[in-house]
Coordinates of C-alpha atoms in Angstrom, one line a residue:
M197 CA 14.1 -22.9 -29.2
A198 CA 11.6 -25.6 -28.5
Q199 CA 14.5 -26.8 -25.2
K200 CA 15.7 -30.3 -25.7
P201 CA 14.5 -32.6 -23.5
S202 CA 15.9 -34.8 -20.3
I203 CA 15.7 -37.2 -18.0
P204 CA 16.7 -36.8 -14.1
K205 CA 20.6 -38.2 -13.5
G206 CA 19.2 -42.2 -12.3
T207 CA 16.9 -42.5 -13.7
R208 CA 16.3 -43.9 -17.2
D209 CA 13.1 -45.4 -20.2
F210 CA 13.1 -48.4 -20.9
N211 CA 12.8 -49.5 -25.0
P212 CA 10.9 -52.6 -25.5
E213 CA 13.5 -54.9 -26.0
Q214 CA 14.1 -53.9 -22.0
V215 CA 11.0 -54.0 -20.5
A216 CA 10.4 -57.8 -22.2
K217 CA 13.5 -58.0 -20.1
R218 CA 12.8 -56.7 -16.9
N219 CA 9.4 -58.4 -17.1
Y220 CA 10.4 -61.9 -16.7
I221 CA 12.6 -61.9 -14.6
F222 CA 9.8 -60.3 -12.5
Q223 CA 7.4 -62.9 -13.7
T224 CA 10.1 -65.8 -12.4
I225 CA 10.6 -63.8 -8.8
Q226 CA 7.2 -64.2 -8.3
K227 CA 6.5 -67.3 -8.9
Q228 CA 9.2 -68.6 -6.6
F229 CA 7.6 -66.1 -4.1
E230 CA 4.2 -68.2 -5.0
T231 CA 5.7 -71.6 -5.1
F232 CA 7.8 -70.7 -1.4
G233 CA 3.8 -69.1 0.0
F234 CA 4.3 -65.8 -0.2
Q235 CA 1.0 -62.7 -0.8
P236 CA 1.7 -59.7 -2.4
I237 CA 0.7 -56.4 -1.2
E238 CA 1.3 -53.0 -2.4
T239 CA 2.0 -49.8 -0.3
P240 CA 2.0 -45.9 -1.4
S241 CA 4.8 -44.8 -3.1
F242 CA 5.3 -41.9 -0.7
E243 CA 4.9 -42.3 2.6
N244 CA 4.3 -40.1 5.7
S245 CA 8.1 -38.4 6.1
D246 CA 7.4 -39.4 10.0
T247 CA 7.5 -43.0 8.7
L248 CA 10.6 -43.4 7.3
M249 CA 13.1 -40.5 8.8
G250 CA 15.4 -41.6 11.3
K251 CA 14.3 -45.4 10.3
Y252 CA 18.2 -45.7 8.5
G253 CA 20.8 -43.5 10.4
E254 CA 21.8 -40.3 9.6
E255 CA 23.0 -41.2 5.7
G256 CA 20.3 -43.8 4.7
D257 CA 17.7 -39.9 5.6
R258 CA 20.0 -37.6 3.8
L259 CA 19.2 -40.0 0.9
I260 CA 15.2 -39.4 1.0
F261 CA 13.6 -37.3 -1.9
K262 CA 11.5 -34.9 0.5
I263 CA 8.9 -33.9 -1.5
L264 CA 7.4 -30.5 -0.7
N265 CA 4.0 -29.2 1.0
S266 CA 1.4 -28.4 -1.9
G267 CA 0.3 -24.3 -2.1
D268 CA 2.2 -21.9 -1.0
Y269 CA 4.5 -24.3 1.6
L270 CA 6.5 -21.3 1.8
N271 CA 3.5 -18.8 3.7
K272 CA 3.4 -21.9 6.7
V273 CA 7.5 -21.6 7.9
D274 CA 8.5 -18.7 11.2
D275 CA 10.0 -15.8 9.9
G276 CA 12.8 -16.0 11.3
L277 CA 13.1 -19.8 11.0
Y278 CA 13.4 -18.8 6.9
S279 CA 15.7 -16.2 7.7
E280 CA 18.5 -18.6 9.4
K281 CA 18.4 -20.2 5.8
D282 CA 19.1 -23.2 7.8
S283 CA 18.2 -25.9 4.9
N284 CA 17.5 -29.3 7.4
K285 CA 15.2 -27.1 10.0
I286 CA 13.2 -25.5 7.5
T287 CA 12.4 -29.3 5.3
A288 CA 10.3 -29.6 8.3
S289 CA 8.2 -27.5 7.9
I290 CA 8.4 -26.9 3.2
S291 CA 8.1 -31.4 3.0
E292 CA 5.7 -33.5 5.1
K293 CA 6.4 -36.5 2.5
A294 CA 8.6 -38.7 1.2
L295 CA 9.7 -41.3 -1.7
R296 CA 9.8 -44.3 0.1
Y297 CA 13.7 -45.0 0.3
D298 CA 12.8 -49.2 0.7
L299 CA 10.2 -51.4 1.1
T300 CA 11.1 -53.0 4.3
V301 CA 10.1 -49.8 6.3
P302 CA 6.6 -49.1 4.6
F303 CA 5.8 -52.7 5.3
A304 CA 6.8 -52.6 8.6
R305 CA 3.8 -49.6 8.8
Y306 CA 1.9 -51.6 6.3
V307 CA 1.6 -54.5 9.5
V308 CA 1.0 -52.2 12.3
Q309 CA -1.5 -50.4 10.3
H310 CA -3.9 -53.8 9.1
Q311 CA -2.3 -56.0 12.1
N312 CA -6.3 -57.2 12.5
E313 CA -7.1 -58.1 9.1
I314 CA -3.8 -59.8 9.2
E315 CA -2.9 -64.3 9.9
F316 CA 0.6 -65.0 11.5
P317 CA 2.6 -65.1 10.8
F318 CA 3.0 -63.3 7.4
K319 CA 4.7 -63.5 4.7
R320 CA 4.0 -61.3 2.0
Y321 CA 6.2 -60.8 -1.4
Q322 CA 6.3 -56.9 -3.0
M323 CA 7.6 -55.4 -5.9
Q324 CA 7.7 -51.8 -5.9
P325 CA 10.8 -48.9 -7.1
V326 CA 12.1 -47.3 -4.8
W327 CA 14.1 -43.6 -4.8
R328 CA 17.0 -42.5 -3.6
A329 CA 18.9 -39.4 -4.0
D330 CA 22.4 -41.5 -4.3
R331 CA 25.1 -40.6 -6.7
P332 CA 24.3 -42.4 -9.9
Q333 CA 26.8 -45.3 -10.8
K334 CA 27.4 -48.6 -13.0
G335 CA 24.4 -50.5 -11.2
R336 CA 23.4 -48.0 -8.4
F337 CA 19.8 -45.5 -10.2
R338 CA 17.7 -42.6 -7.8
E339 CA 15.2 -44.6 -8.7
F340 CA 15.5 -48.4 -9.1
F341 CA 12.5 -51.4 -8.6
Q342 CA 13.1 -53.5 -5.3
C343 CA 11.7 -57.4 -4.9
D344 CA 11.3 -58.3 -1.1
A345 CA 9.6 -60.8 1.4
D346 CA 9.7 -60.7 3.9
V347 CA 7.5 -63.2 7.1
V348 CA 6.9 -60.9 10.4
G349 CA 5.1 -62.8 13.5
S350 CA 7.5 -66.1 13.6
T351 CA 11.3 -66.9 15.8
S352 CA 12.3 -69.6 14.0
L353 CA 15.4 -70.6 11.9
W354 CA 13.5 -72.4 9.8
Q355 CA 12.3 -68.6 7.8
E356 CA 16.6 -68.1 7.5
V357 CA 17.1 -71.3 6.1
E358 CA 13.6 -71.5 3.3
F359 CA 15.5 -68.0 2.6
V360 CA 18.4 -69.4 1.2
Q361 CA 16.1 -71.2 -0.7
L362 CA 14.6 -69.4 -2.7
Y363 CA 17.7 -67.4 -3.7
D364 CA 18.9 -70.8 -4.9
S365 CA 15.7 -70.7 -6.1
V366 CA 15.2 -68.2 -7.9
F367 CA 18.1 -67.4 -9.3
S368 CA 19.1 -71.1 -11.4
A369 CA 15.3 -70.1 -12.7
L370 CA 17.1 -67.7 -14.1
K371 CA 19.8 -69.9 -15.2
L372 CA 22.2 -67.2 -13.8
E373 CA 24.7 -69.9 -11.8
G374 CA 27.8 -69.7 -9.1
V375 CA 25.8 -66.8 -6.7
T376 CA 27.4 -67.0 -3.5
I377 CA 24.8 -66.2 -1.1
K378 CA 26.9 -64.6 1.8
I379 CA 25.1 -64.9 5.3
N380 CA 26.4 -63.7 8.9
N381 CA 24.5 -62.5 12.2
R382 CA 24.6 -59.5 13.7
K383 CA 24.9 -61.6 17.4
I384 CA 28.8 -62.5 15.9
L385 CA 29.7 -58.8 15.3
S386 CA 27.9 -57.8 19.4
G387 CA 29.9 -60.9 20.6
I388 CA 33.5 -59.4 18.9
A389 CA 32.6 -56.3 20.0
E390 CA 32.1 -57.0 22.5
V391 CA 35.6 -60.1 23.1
I392 CA 38.0 -57.0 22.6
D393 CA 35.7 -54.3 25.1
A394 CA 34.5 -51.7 22.3
S395 CA 30.3 -52.6 22.8
D396 CA 29.7 -48.7 22.9
K397 CA 32.4 -49.0 19.3
L398 CA 29.7 -51.5 17.1
I399 CA 29.3 -49.8 14.3
D400 CA 33.2 -49.0 13.7
F401 CA 34.3 -51.1 14.3
T402 CA 32.2 -53.0 11.5
V403 CA 32.6 -50.4 8.9
A404 CA 35.7 -50.7 9.1
L405 CA 35.9 -55.4 8.9
D406 CA 33.5 -54.0 6.6
K407 CA 36.7 -53.0 4.0
L408 CA 39.1 -56.5 5.0
D409 CA 38.7 -57.1 1.3
K410 CA 38.9 -53.5 0.0
I411 CA 41.5 -52.0 1.5
G412 CA 43.5 -55.3 3.5
E413 CA 44.6 -56.0 6.4
E414 CA 47.2 -52.9 8.0
K415 CA 44.3 -50.5 6.8
V416 CA 41.0 -52.2 8.5
K417 CA 43.9 -52.2 11.7
A418 CA 45.5 -48.6 11.8
E419 CA 41.4 -47.0 10.9
M420 CA 40.5 -49.5 13.9
L421 CA 42.4 -47.4 16.0
E422 CA 41.9 -44.5 14.9
K423 CA 37.9 -44.6 15.8
G424 CA 39.1 -45.2 19.9
I425 CA 39.6 -49.7 19.4
S426 CA 42.3 -50.9 21.6
Q427 CA 45.6 -52.6 20.3
D428 CA 44.7 -55.8 22.9
G429 CA 41.5 -55.4 21.3
I430 CA 42.6 -55.7 17.9
N431 CA 45.1 -58.0 18.6
T432 CA 42.4 -60.0 20.2
L433 CA 40.9 -60.1 16.3
Q434 CA 43.9 -61.2 14.9
P435 CA 42.2 -64.8 14.2
L436 CA 40.3 -63.5 12.9
F437 CA 41.6 -61.6 9.8
T438 CA 43.1 -65.3 9.1
L439 CA 39.3 -67.3 9.3
S440 CA 39.4 -69.8 6.5
G441 CA 38.0 -73.3 5.4
D442 CA 34.6 -74.3 5.1
F443 CA 31.8 -73.2 6.5
N444 CA 32.3 -75.5 9.1
S445 CA 35.4 -74.9 9.8
Q446 CA 35.0 -70.7 10.3
I447 CA 32.3 -72.4 12.7
E448 CA 34.6 -73.8 14.4
Q449 CA 36.7 -71.5 14.8
L450 CA 34.8 -68.5 15.9
K451 CA 33.9 -71.3 18.9
T452 CA 37.3 -70.2 20.3
I453 CA 37.6 -67.1 19.2
L454 CA 33.8 -66.1 20.7
N455 CA 33.1 -68.2 23.9
S456 CA 33.7 -65.7 26.3
S457 CA 30.7 -64.2 25.0
E458 CA 26.8 -65.4 25.7
D459 CA 26.0 -63.1 22.8
G460 CA 28.5 -64.4 20.6
R461 CA 28.0 -68.1 21.1
K462 CA 24.4 -67.4 20.1
G463 CA 25.0 -66.6 17.0
I464 CA 27.2 -69.3 15.8
E465 CA 24.3 -71.6 17.5
E466 CA 21.9 -70.2 14.8
L467 CA 24.2 -69.9 11.6
A468 CA 25.3 -73.9 12.6
F469 CA 21.7 -74.6 12.8
I470 CA 21.0 -72.6 9.5
D471 CA 24.1 -74.4 7.8
K472 CA 23.2 -78.1 8.6
A473 CA 19.7 -77.8 7.6
I474 CA 21.2 -76.8 4.2
S475 CA 23.8 -79.2 3.9
E476 CA 21.6 -82.0 4.4
L477 CA 18.7 -79.8 1.5
G478 CA 21.0 -78.8 -0.6
L479 CA 20.9 -76.2 -2.7
Q480 CA 20.6 -76.5 -6.9
S481 CA 23.6 -74.2 -7.8
A482 CA 24.2 -71.3 -5.1
K483 CA 27.0 -71.6 -2.3
L484 CA 26.5 -70.3 1.4
Q485 CA 29.5 -68.4 2.6
L486 CA 30.0 -67.5 6.0
D487 CA 31.3 -63.8 5.7
V488 CA 32.1 -62.1 9.5
T489 CA 32.2 -58.5 8.0
L490 CA 28.8 -58.3 6.8
A491 CA 28.0 -55.9 9.3
R492 CA 24.7 -54.7 6.2
G493 CA 21.7 -52.7 8.0
L494 CA 22.9 -52.4 11.3
N495 CA 19.8 -49.7 13.4
Y496 CA 17.2 -52.8 12.3
Y497 CA 19.2 -56.0 11.6
T498 CA 18.9 -58.2 15.0
G499 CA 20.4 -61.7 14.2
A500 CA 21.2 -63.2 10.5
I501 CA 22.7 -60.6 7.7
Y502 CA 22.3 -62.0 4.2
E503 CA 23.9 -60.7 0.7
V504 CA 24.2 -63.1 -2.5
S505 CA 26.5 -61.4 -4.9
A506 CA 26.8 -62.8 -8.3
P507 CA 29.6 -65.2 -10.6
D508 CA 32.9 -64.5 -10.0
G509 CA 34.5 -62.6 -13.0
V510 CA 31.2 -60.2 -13.3
K511 CA 31.8 -56.8 -11.4
M512 CA 28.9 -55.7 -9.8
G513 CA 27.6 -55.0 -6.4
S514 CA 25.4 -56.8 -4.2
I515 CA 22.7 -58.8 -6.0
G516 CA 20.5 -59.8 -2.9
G517 CA 20.7 -58.9 0.7
G518 CA 18.2 -59.3 3.5
G519 CA 18.6 -59.9 7.2
R520 CA 16.3 -61.0 10.7
Y521 CA 15.0 -58.3 12.4
D522 CA 13.4 -58.3 15.9
D523 CA 11.9 -55.2 16.5
L524 CA 11.0 -53.1 13.5
T525 CA 7.6 -52.6 13.9
G526 CA 8.3 -51.6 17.4
I527 CA 9.1 -47.9 15.7
F528 CA 4.8 -47.4 15.4
G529 CA 3.9 -48.9 18.5
M530 CA 4.3 -53.0 18.1
P531 CA 6.6 -54.1 20.0
D532 CA 8.1 -57.6 20.1
M533 CA 7.1 -58.9 16.5
S534 CA 10.0 -60.6 15.0
G535 CA 11.0 -60.1 11.2
V536 CA 13.2 -61.4 8.3
G537 CA 13.3 -60.7 4.4
I538 CA 15.0 -60.3 1.8
S539 CA 15.8 -58.5 -1.5
F540 CA 16.5 -59.0 -4.8
G541 CA 18.5 -55.9 -7.0
L542 CA 16.1 -56.1 -10.3
D543 CA 18.3 -54.0 -11.8
R544 CA 21.4 -54.9 -11.6
I545 CA 20.0 -58.6 -12.1
Y546 CA 18.8 -57.7 -15.3
L547 CA 23.1 -55.9 -16.0
V548 CA 24.5 -59.5 -14.5
L549 CA 21.9 -61.3 -17.2
E550 CA 23.0 -58.1 -19.8
E551 CA 26.8 -59.4 -19.6
L552 CA 26.1 -63.2 -19.5
N553 CA 23.8 -63.7 -21.9
L554 CA 21.8 -65.6 -20.4
F555 CA 18.1 -63.7 -21.8
P556 CA 16.7 -66.3 -23.9
E557 CA 15.6 -64.8 -27.4
T558 CA 12.1 -65.4 -26.6
V559 CA 12.0 -62.9 -23.6
T560 CA 11.3 -60.4 -26.5
K561 CA 9.5 -61.6 -28.7
N562 CA 6.4 -59.2 -29.6
I563 CA 4.5 -60.1 -32.8
D564 CA 4.0 -63.4 -33.9
V565 CA 2.8 -62.2 -37.9
L566 CA 2.1 -59.1 -38.9
F567 CA -0.6 -58.3 -42.2
I568 CA -0.3 -56.2 -44.9
N569 CA -2.5 -53.7 -45.7
F570 CA -4.0 -53.3 -48.9
G571 CA -7.0 -50.9 -48.7
E572 CA -10.2 -50.9 -46.9
A573 CA -11.3 -54.6 -48.4
E574 CA -8.2 -56.5 -47.6
A575 CA -8.3 -55.2 -44.2
L576 CA -11.8 -56.2 -43.4
F577 CA -11.1 -59.6 -44.0
S578 CA -7.3 -60.0 -42.6
L579 CA -8.7 -57.9 -39.4
K580 CA -11.5 -61.1 -39.6
A581 CA -8.4 -63.8 -39.7
I582 CA -6.5 -61.4 -36.6
K583 CA -9.7 -61.7 -34.9
H584 CA -9.9 -65.8 -35.3
L585 CA -5.8 -65.7 -34.7
R586 CA -5.8 -63.7 -31.6
R587 CA -7.8 -66.3 -29.7
Q588 CA -5.7 -69.1 -31.1
G589 CA -3.1 -67.0 -28.8
V590 CA -1.3 -65.4 -32.1
N591 CA -0.1 -62.3 -31.1
A592 CA -1.1 -61.1 -35.0
E593 CA -0.8 -57.3 -36.2
L594 CA -2.3 -55.6 -38.9
Y595 CA -0.2 -53.2 -40.6
P596 CA -2.2 -49.8 -40.1
D597 CA -2.1 -47.6 -43.1
D598 CA -2.9 -48.7 -46.5
A599 CA 1.2 -48.1 -47.3
K600 CA 3.6 -49.1 -50.5
M601 CA 4.2 -53.3 -49.8
K602 CA 8.1 -52.4 -49.5
K603 CA 7.3 -50.0 -46.4
Q604 CA 5.1 -52.0 -44.8
M605 CA 7.8 -55.1 -45.9
N606 CA 10.5 -53.0 -44.1
H607 CA 8.6 -53.3 -41.1
A608 CA 8.4 -56.1 -40.8
N609 CA 12.3 -57.3 -40.9
K610 CA 13.0 -53.2 -38.1
R611 CA 11.2 -55.0 -35.8
H612 CA 11.8 -59.2 -36.2
I613 CA 8.3 -60.0 -37.4
P614 CA 9.0 -64.2 -39.1
F615 CA 5.8 -63.7 -40.4
V616 CA 3.7 -61.8 -42.5
V617 CA 0.1 -62.6 -44.1
L618 CA -0.1 -61.1 -48.1
V619 CA -4.5 -60.7 -48.7
G620 CA -5.2 -59.7 -52.3
D621 CA -7.5 -60.1 -54.7
N622 CA -6.9 -63.8 -55.7
E623 CA -6.6 -65.2 -51.5
M624 CA -10.0 -62.7 -51.1
E625 CA -12.2 -65.0 -53.8
Q626 CA -10.8 -68.6 -52.6
D627 CA -10.7 -67.4 -48.7
T628 CA -6.7 -68.5 -48.1
Y629 CA -3.7 -66.6 -47.3
T630 CA 0.0 -66.2 -48.4
L631 CA 1.9 -66.6 -45.9
K632 CA 5.7 -66.0 -46.1
N633 CA 8.5 -66.8 -43.8
M634 CA 10.6 -63.9 -43.8
I635 CA 13.8 -65.2 -42.9
S636 CA 13.5 -68.0 -45.3
G637 CA 11.1 -66.4 -48.3
E638 CA 9.0 -69.3 -48.9
Q639 CA 5.0 -68.4 -49.1
F640 CA 2.6 -70.7 -48.5
E641 CA -1.3 -70.2 -49.4
L642 CA -3.4 -71.5 -46.7
S643 CA -7.0 -71.8 -45.4
L644 CA -7.7 -70.1 -42.4
D645 CA -7.3 -73.5 -40.3
A646 CA -3.6 -74.5 -42.3
L647 CA -2.6 -70.9 -41.0
T648 CA -3.5 -70.8 -37.7
Q649 CA -2.4 -74.3 -37.5
K650 CA 1.2 -73.3 -39.0
L651 CA 2.0 -69.8 -36.4
T652 CA 0.0 -71.9 -33.5

């Protein structure tokens, strides 16, 4: 019995309609990337393991797909190591490469490797698939595309301002109005940890604080106590739990909380600069919101942190995110190269556009006209017209088989092709074409020029 075909969990096949919709998102994002001056690059689907491992924290390392060495990979494993049956120890001996986990670390590797060819500041965009051994669920896949834009070689906060505008431009172009661009600053989080004398517990503190919306104030406080943060420190944090108001008023409240932290004050200054600039420039459809609980990417973000959420009423995780990293290339031997970047979550954006019915009807348009095949002579006559129409930008094709007319017409209906052309002896004698509107049923006998004009 033949094996039933299947695909790995967390991966998907895409039909023609889905590919067309995904391409619409790709093209919209790409157009905005290039409008803002970003240049395209591509990196390999897999990297050397030591390029990726240790760059995403312990949790990230567990989610990296390793690639087995080719050939008899077990033959090179030490017998003593093999007998221990410890997969973590043996992995380095049997796997030297891994599928990329994101586009940021490979980009850092690219910058270091090609530094003598790059003009800095370097603005790059990259749209390629990444892989994570995550638990699949709605909006979370093991294979998915990332669409990244980064600037390296500049510490200017104008870059952060531009990224807010870029997010706004992309989502406005997609007609996805009402997204929230959440922003925080790593220095704010470091300052808060410093103020409560918990700098050594920064990660524990921020992980707990990040759950405020999900589990509530009391459970967050309880988790902080469990992680060793003092009651006095938690009491000092009390204003954070009730932080409210617009961007500016939250900044003023933070000034009071972080008055004694130089790092915290610096983070406040940076956020205030971005807010002031955006207030002056304005946004088309997105809104900028300060969120002090935002703590993504603490292993490498050093300044601004972004996360974009879908419009109210749409249950979906973040559809974009990013931040400032001061020394990401330092891990590859090129210190003091500051950068900032953002990413668009293509797959989640797709699901949101689908849920809100925001894909234009023209996105899935494929063929404008199908020529019915009545035989060899008629097919050749039709193909001459098809060649002409294609040169005029009309998507046209000939049904390949000399099948019954009903079957060919059904094919046109199933593919939602709006027009068919019928060519028989009469049409060939008079050098004309019978055009049928598949929606209204109307028919017209036209010259090639008139047919072209009708279809363009």
